[in-house]
């Protein structure tokens, strides 16, 4: 399983608490805020420190996002809004432990039934409702949905495996296979998102 894997991607893309800044804009901003000594002196003489609107000039000079960049930011924001469902599901899974036996079977069943599956089902369902229009991003998202759905199928198999007094290890193994497939697809999705971000001009 990949706990909040996308959240770490979003943090790396510097989306939290702000807006992605395309490469090149940093240099432009540096040019704006590092004038020569004479420029600083002239600016001080002309405007003085009573000018409280200086920050508006910098805000106005921020480069506008392209349509694809804006869609990408909107996309990440939509996905990040679903993170709480994923986190609740994974926190419950981690509390179960890595081994399953007759003593913890019932506890695992209850956590899967009451927390893991309901939250991850909402996560996958809402994920499917996100509809990117950019063809490349749309393809990446399809892989993301497929990976998440594989994980959900794995959790459903886990539930079935521990639903009776005796643990069904065959179903448990099948569930592990589904989750592993989901992990691989999500790893690939993460790599694709990084590549797409770089293509969009983001410095990551």
PDB file of C-alpha atoms in Angstrom:
ATOM      1  CA  UNK A   1       0.000   0.000   0.000  1.00  0.00           C
ATOM      2  CA  UNK A   2       1.099   3.539  -0.647  1.00  0.00           C
ATOM      3  CA  UNK A   3       0.175   5.745   2.256  1.00  0.00           C
ATOM      4  CA  UNK A   4      -0.622   9.253   1.053  1.00  0.00           C
ATOM      5  CA  UNK A   5       1.864   8.778  -1.791  1.00  0.00           C
ATOM      6  CA  UNK A   6       0.316  11.604  -3.746  1.00  0.00           C
ATOM      7  CA  UNK A   7       0.463  13.952  -0.806  1.00  0.00           C
ATOM      8  CA  UNK A   8       4.245  13.597  -0.757  1.00  0.00           C
ATOM      9  CA  UNK A   9       4.255  14.372  -4.470  1.00  0.00           C
ATOM     10  CA  UNK A  10       2.206  17.506  -3.912  1.00  0.00           C
ATOM     11  CA  UNK A  11       4.522  18.659  -1.153  1.00  0.00           C
ATOM     12  CA  UNK A  12       7.466  18.133  -3.489  1.00  0.00           C
ATOM     13  CA  UNK A  13       5.696  20.205  -6.121  1.00  0.00           C
ATOM     14  CA  UNK A  14       5.340  23.018  -3.555  1.00  0.00           C
ATOM     15  CA  UNK A  15       1.590  23.181  -3.977  1.00  0.00           C
ATOM     16  CA  UNK A  16       0.725  23.263  -0.284  1.00  0.00           C
ATOM     17  CA  UNK A  17      -0.077  26.737   0.899  1.00  0.00           C
ATOM     18  CA  UNK A  18       0.640  28.351  -2.416  1.00  0.00           C
ATOM     19  CA  UNK A  19       0.843  28.127  -6.152  1.00  0.00           C
ATOM     20  CA  UNK A  20       3.275  26.277  -8.369  1.00  0.00           C
ATOM     21  CA  UNK A  21       5.806  28.623  -9.894  1.00  0.00           C
ATOM     22  CA  UNK A  22       7.124  27.758 -13.365  1.00  0.00           C
ATOM     23  CA  UNK A  23      10.860  27.669 -13.951  1.00  0.00           C
ATOM     24  CA  UNK A  24      12.259  31.003 -14.983  1.00  0.00           C
ATOM     25  CA  UNK A  25       9.939  33.033 -12.817  1.00  0.00           C
ATOM     26  CA  UNK A  26      12.348  32.658  -9.909  1.00  0.00           C
ATOM     27  CA  UNK A  27      15.064  34.328 -11.937  1.00  0.00           C
ATOM     28  CA  UNK A  28      12.699  37.062 -13.023  1.00  0.00           C
ATOM     29  CA  UNK A  29      11.685  37.666  -9.438  1.00  0.00           C
ATOM     30  CA  UNK A  30      15.330  37.788  -8.405  1.00  0.00           C
ATOM     31  CA  UNK A  31      16.024  40.458 -11.001  1.00  0.00           C
ATOM     32  CA  UNK A  32      13.135  42.512  -9.642  1.00  0.00           C
ATOM     33  CA  UNK A  33      14.200  42.376  -5.998  1.00  0.00           C
ATOM     34  CA  UNK A  34      17.962  42.812  -6.493  1.00  0.00           C
ATOM     35  CA  UNK A  35      18.472  46.279  -8.004  1.00  0.00           C
ATOM     36  CA  UNK A  36      21.823  48.060  -8.033  1.00  0.00           C
ATOM     37  CA  UNK A  37      22.840  50.379  -5.194  1.00  0.00           C
ATOM     38  CA  UNK A  38      22.072  53.460  -7.281  1.00  0.00           C
ATOM     39  CA  UNK A  39      18.643  52.080  -8.174  1.00  0.00           C
ATOM     40  CA  UNK A  40      17.905  51.537  -4.497  1.00  0.00           C
ATOM     41  CA  UNK A  41      18.974  55.107  -3.669  1.00  0.00           C
ATOM     42  CA  UNK A  42      16.850  56.589  -6.465  1.00  0.00           C
ATOM     43  CA  UNK A  43      13.856  54.513  -5.451  1.00  0.00           C
ATOM     44  CA  UNK A  44      14.243  55.667  -1.862  1.00  0.00           C
ATOM     45  CA  UNK A  45      14.410  59.302  -2.921  1.00  0.00           C
ATOM     46  CA  UNK A  46      11.394  59.060  -5.220  1.00  0.00           C
ATOM     47  CA  UNK A  47       8.995  56.820  -3.292  1.00  0.00           C
ATOM     48  CA  UNK A  48      10.220  56.861   0.345  1.00  0.00           C
ATOM     49  CA  UNK A  49       9.184  54.198   2.824  1.00  0.00           C
ATOM     50  CA  UNK A  50       5.688  55.610   3.160  1.00  0.00           C
ATOM     51  CA  UNK A  51       4.641  53.807  -0.014  1.00  0.00           C
ATOM     52  CA  UNK A  52       2.595  50.926   1.376  1.00  0.00           C
ATOM     53  CA  UNK A  53       1.654  49.533  -2.030  1.00  0.00           C
ATOM     54  CA  UNK A  54       5.092  48.321  -3.113  1.00  0.00           C
ATOM     55  CA  UNK A  55       4.055  44.655  -2.714  1.00  0.00           C
ATOM     56  CA  UNK A  56       1.291  45.077  -5.285  1.00  0.00           C
ATOM     57  CA  UNK A  57       3.888  45.759  -7.960  1.00  0.00           C
ATOM     58  CA  UNK A  58       5.517  42.397  -7.323  1.00  0.00           C
ATOM     59  CA  UNK A  59       2.182  40.582  -7.346  1.00  0.00           C
ATOM     60  CA  UNK A  60       1.258  42.120 -10.677  1.00  0.00           C
ATOM     61  CA  UNK A  61       4.515  40.943 -12.249  1.00  0.00           C
ATOM     62  CA  UNK A  62       3.928  37.260 -11.440  1.00  0.00           C
ATOM     63  CA  UNK A  63       3.691  35.378 -14.753  1.00  0.00           C
ATOM     64  CA  UNK A  64       0.280  34.056 -15.722  1.00  0.00           C
ATOM     65  CA  UNK A  65      -0.226  30.317 -15.868  1.00  0.00           C
ATOM     66  CA  UNK A  66      -0.955  28.600 -19.144  1.00  0.00           C
ATOM     67  CA  UNK A  67      -4.239  26.724 -19.499  1.00  0.00           C
ATOM     68  CA  UNK A  68      -2.444  23.392 -19.017  1.00  0.00           C
ATOM     69  CA  UNK A  69      -0.617  24.629 -15.926  1.00  0.00           C
ATOM     70  CA  UNK A  70      -3.857  25.913 -14.433  1.00  0.00           C
ATOM     71  CA  UNK A  71      -5.593  22.614 -15.095  1.00  0.00           C
ATOM     72  CA  UNK A  72      -2.685  20.749 -13.503  1.00  0.00           C
ATOM     73  CA  UNK A  73      -2.916  22.861 -10.362  1.00  0.00           C
ATOM     74  CA  UNK A  74      -6.676  22.391 -10.237  1.00  0.00           C
ATOM     75  CA  UNK A  75      -6.176  18.659 -10.686  1.00  0.00           C
ATOM     76  CA  UNK A  76      -3.711  18.392  -7.806  1.00  0.00           C
ATOM     77  CA  UNK A  77      -5.994  20.460  -5.604  1.00  0.00           C
ATOM     78  CA  UNK A  78      -8.901  18.103  -6.332  1.00  0.00           C
ATOM     79  CA  UNK A  79      -6.813  15.054  -5.527  1.00  0.00           C
ATOM     80  CA  UNK A  80      -5.399  16.600  -2.366  1.00  0.00           C
ATOM     81  CA  UNK A  81      -8.942  17.294  -1.155  1.00  0.00           C
ATOM     82  CA  UNK A  82      -9.471  13.501  -1.030  1.00  0.00           C
ATOM     83  CA  UNK A  83      -6.395  12.794   1.068  1.00  0.00           C
ATOM     84  CA  UNK A  84      -8.306  12.471   4.349  1.00  0.00           C
ATOM     85  CA  UNK A  85     -10.184   9.394   3.084  1.00  0.00           C
ATOM     86  CA  UNK A  86      -6.967   7.711   2.020  1.00  0.00           C
ATOM     87  CA  UNK A  87      -5.218   8.580   5.278  1.00  0.00           C
ATOM     88  CA  UNK A  88      -8.008   7.186   7.470  1.00  0.00           C
ATOM     89  CA  UNK A  89      -7.974   3.938   5.509  1.00  0.00           C
ATOM     90  CA  UNK A  90      -4.203   3.497   5.730  1.00  0.00           C
ATOM     91  CA  UNK A  91      -3.992   4.462   9.390  1.00  0.00           C
ATOM     92  CA  UNK A  92      -6.515   1.728  10.182  1.00  0.00           C
ATOM     93  CA  UNK A  93      -4.610  -0.790   8.057  1.00  0.00           C
ATOM     94  CA  UNK A  94      -1.324   0.002   9.750  1.00  0.00           C
ATOM     95  CA  UNK A  95      -2.867  -0.470  13.180  1.00  0.00           C
ATOM     96  CA  UNK A  96      -3.754  -4.041  12.232  1.00  0.00           C
ATOM     97  CA  UNK A  97      -0.178  -5.168  11.702  1.00  0.00           C
ATOM     98  CA  UNK A  98       1.458  -7.227   8.980  1.00  0.00           C
ATOM     99  CA  UNK A  99       0.485 -10.712  10.180  1.00  0.00           C
ATOM    100  CA  UNK A 100      -2.998 -12.191  10.310  1.00  0.00           C
ATOM    101  CA  UNK A 101      -4.029 -15.018  12.596  1.00  0.00           C
ATOM    102  CA  UNK A 102      -7.022 -16.303  14.524  1.00  0.00           C
ATOM    103  CA  UNK A 103      -6.367 -13.973  17.458  1.00  0.00           C
ATOM    104  CA  UNK A 104      -6.458 -10.718  15.465  1.00  0.00           C
ATOM    105  CA  UNK A 105      -8.787 -11.882  12.697  1.00  0.00           C
ATOM    106  CA  UNK A 106     -11.906 -10.320  14.214  1.00  0.00           C
ATOM    107  CA  UNK A 107     -10.165  -7.017  14.897  1.00  0.00           C
ATOM    108  CA  UNK A 108      -8.938  -6.896  11.315  1.00  0.00           C
ATOM    109  CA  UNK A 109     -12.408  -7.683   9.999  1.00  0.00           C
ATOM    110  CA  UNK A 110     -13.992  -4.865  12.006  1.00  0.00           C
ATOM    111  CA  UNK A 111     -11.395  -2.303  10.948  1.00  0.00           C
ATOM    112  CA  UNK A 112     -11.701  -3.315   7.319  1.00  0.00           C
ATOM    113  CA  UNK A 113     -15.504  -3.195   7.513  1.00  0.00           C
ATOM    114  CA  UNK A 114     -15.908  -0.007   9.541  1.00  0.00           C
ATOM    115  CA  UNK A 115     -12.970   2.152   8.473  1.00  0.00           C
ATOM    116  CA  UNK A 116     -10.679   0.907   5.701  1.00  0.00           C
ATOM    117  CA  UNK A 117     -13.159  -0.113   3.024  1.00  0.00           C
ATOM    118  CA  UNK A 118     -15.744   2.676   3.537  1.00  0.00           C
ATOM    119  CA  UNK A 119     -13.078   5.394   3.415  1.00  0.00           C
ATOM    120  CA  UNK A 120     -11.116   3.905   0.549  1.00  0.00           C
ATOM    121  CA  UNK A 121     -14.314   3.301  -1.408  1.00  0.00           C
ATOM    122  CA  UNK A 122     -15.154   7.005  -1.060  1.00  0.00           C
ATOM    123  CA  UNK A 123     -11.600   7.845  -2.084  1.00  0.00           C
ATOM    124  CA  UNK A 124     -11.750   5.781  -5.266  1.00  0.00           C
ATOM    125  CA  UNK A 125     -15.301   6.888  -6.072  1.00  0.00           C
ATOM    126  CA  UNK A 126     -14.439  10.582  -5.786  1.00  0.00           C
ATOM    127  CA  UNK A 127     -11.183  10.003  -7.654  1.00  0.00           C
ATOM    128  CA  UNK A 128     -13.168   8.647 -10.588  1.00  0.00           C
ATOM    129  CA  UNK A 129     -15.212  11.848 -10.650  1.00  0.00           C
ATOM    130  CA  UNK A 130     -12.136  13.939 -11.445  1.00  0.00           C
ATOM    131  CA  UNK A 131     -12.083  14.455 -15.203  1.00  0.00           C
ATOM    132  CA  UNK A 132      -8.905  16.038 -16.617  1.00  0.00           C
ATOM    133  CA  UNK A 133      -9.228  17.363 -20.169  1.00  0.00           C
ATOM    134  CA  UNK A 134      -5.558  17.426 -21.134  1.00  0.00           C
ATOM    135  CA  UNK A 135      -4.973  14.095 -22.966  1.00  0.00           C
ATOM    136  CA  UNK A 136      -1.674  13.353 -21.215  1.00  0.00           C
ATOM    137  CA  UNK A 137      -2.957  14.193 -17.750  1.00  0.00           C
ATOM    138  CA  UNK A 138      -6.119  12.223 -18.495  1.00  0.00           C
ATOM    139  CA  UNK A 139      -4.009   9.152 -19.272  1.00  0.00           C
ATOM    140  CA  UNK A 140      -1.983   9.557 -16.075  1.00  0.00           C
ATOM    141  CA  UNK A 141      -5.164   9.889 -14.051  1.00  0.00           C
ATOM    142  CA  UNK A 142      -6.596   6.720 -15.590  1.00  0.00           C
ATOM    143  CA  UNK A 143      -3.552   4.801 -14.316  1.00  0.00           C
ATOM    144  CA  UNK A 144      -3.958   6.433 -10.918  1.00  0.00           C
ATOM    145  CA  UNK A 145      -7.597   5.327 -10.718  1.00  0.00           C
ATOM    146  CA  UNK A 146      -6.700   1.812 -11.860  1.00  0.00           C
ATOM    147  CA  UNK A 147      -3.982   1.506  -9.209  1.00  0.00           C
ATOM    148  CA  UNK A 148      -6.274   2.738  -6.450  1.00  0.00           C
ATOM    149  CA  UNK A 149      -9.066   0.429  -7.582  1.00  0.00           C
ATOM    150  CA  UNK A 150      -6.696  -2.550  -7.466  1.00  0.00           C
ATOM    151  CA  UNK A 151      -5.881  -1.679  -3.885  1.00  0.00           C
ATOM    152  CA  UNK A 152      -9.577  -1.477  -3.023  1.00  0.00           C
ATOM    153  CA  UNK A 153     -10.127  -4.911  -4.557  1.00  0.00           C
ATOM    154  CA  UNK A 154      -7.281  -6.186  -2.395  1.00  0.00           C
ATOM    155  CA  UNK A 155      -8.879  -4.806   0.764  1.00  0.00           C
ATOM    156  CA  UNK A 156     -12.193  -6.419  -0.160  1.00  0.00           C
ATOM    157  CA  UNK A 157     -10.392  -9.744  -0.506  1.00  0.00           C
ATOM    158  CA  UNK A 158      -8.766  -9.184   2.886  1.00  0.00           C
ATOM    159  CA  UNK A 159     -12.205  -8.688   4.398  1.00  0.00           C
ATOM    160  CA  UNK A 160     -13.509 -11.840   2.801  1.00  0.00           C
ATOM    161  CA  UNK A 161     -10.446 -13.770   3.977  1.00  0.00           C
ATOM    162  CA  UNK A 162     -11.042 -12.890   7.638  1.00  0.00           C
ATOM    163  CA  UNK A 163     -14.846 -12.906   7.597  1.00  0.00           C
ATOM    164  CA  UNK A 164     -15.083 -16.395   9.075  1.00  0.00           C
ATOM    165  CA  UNK A 165     -13.573 -18.007  12.155  1.00  0.00           C
ATOM    166  CA  UNK A 166     -10.822 -19.609  10.122  1.00  0.00           C
ATOM    167  CA  UNK A 167      -8.599 -17.281   8.111  1.00  0.00           C
ATOM    168  CA  UNK A 168      -8.671 -18.036   4.390  1.00  0.00           C
ATOM    169  CA  UNK A 169      -5.013 -17.636   3.445  1.00  0.00           C
ATOM    170  CA  UNK A 170      -5.701 -18.263  -0.230  1.00  0.00           C
ATOM    171  CA  UNK A 171      -7.923 -15.179  -0.372  1.00  0.00           C
ATOM    172  CA  UNK A 172      -5.392 -13.291   1.720  1.00  0.00           C
ATOM    173  CA  UNK A 173      -2.698 -14.106  -0.820  1.00  0.00           C
ATOM    174  CA  UNK A 174      -4.956 -12.969  -3.661  1.00  0.00           C
ATOM    175  CA  UNK A 175      -5.573  -9.733  -1.787  1.00  0.00           C
ATOM    176  CA  UNK A 176      -1.842  -9.179  -1.394  1.00  0.00           C
ATOM    177  CA  UNK A 177      -1.386  -9.671  -5.142  1.00  0.00           C
ATOM    178  CA  UNK A 178      -4.035  -7.033  -5.890  1.00  0.00           C
ATOM    179  CA  UNK A 179      -2.489  -4.560  -3.467  1.00  0.00           C
ATOM    180  CA  UNK A 180       0.971  -5.176  -4.938  1.00  0.00           C
ATOM    181  CA  UNK A 181      -0.372  -4.482  -8.431  1.00  0.00           C
ATOM    182  CA  UNK A 182      -1.966  -1.312  -7.101  1.00  0.00           C
ATOM    183  CA  UNK A 183       1.344  -0.245  -5.549  1.00  0.00           C
ATOM    184  CA  UNK A 184       3.152  -0.704  -8.850  1.00  0.00           C
ATOM    185  CA  UNK A 185       0.573   1.313 -10.756  1.00  0.00           C
ATOM    186  CA  UNK A 186       0.684   4.115  -8.176  1.00  0.00           C
ATOM    187  CA  UNK A 187       4.484   4.171  -8.301  1.00  0.00           C
ATOM    188  CA  UNK A 188       4.251   4.545 -12.065  1.00  0.00           C
ATOM    189  CA  UNK A 189       1.625   7.262 -11.703  1.00  0.00           C
ATOM    190  CA  UNK A 190       3.885   9.194  -9.361  1.00  0.00           C
ATOM    191  CA  UNK A 191       6.767   9.051 -11.844  1.00  0.00           C
ATOM    192  CA  UNK A 192       4.439  10.177 -14.619  1.00  0.00           C
ATOM    193  CA  UNK A 193       3.175  13.109 -12.545  1.00  0.00           C
ATOM    194  CA  UNK A 194       6.734  14.291 -11.895  1.00  0.00           C
ATOM    195  CA  UNK A 195       7.561  14.006 -15.588  1.00  0.00           C
ATOM    196  CA  UNK A 196       4.383  15.875 -16.505  1.00  0.00           C
ATOM    197  CA  UNK A 197       5.151  18.625 -13.990  1.00  0.00           C
ATOM    198  CA  UNK A 198       8.597  19.100 -15.515  1.00  0.00           C
ATOM    199  CA  UNK A 199       7.048  19.196 -18.973  1.00  0.00           C
ATOM    200  CA  UNK A 200       4.690  21.909 -17.741  1.00  0.00           C
ATOM    201  CA  UNK A 201       7.770  23.915 -16.731  1.00  0.00           C
ATOM    202  CA  UNK A 202       7.837  23.352 -12.980  1.00  0.00           C
ATOM    203  CA  UNK A 203      11.166  23.121 -11.211  1.00  0.00           C
ATOM    204  CA  UNK A 204      11.024  19.937  -9.090  1.00  0.00           C
TER     205      UNK A 204
END
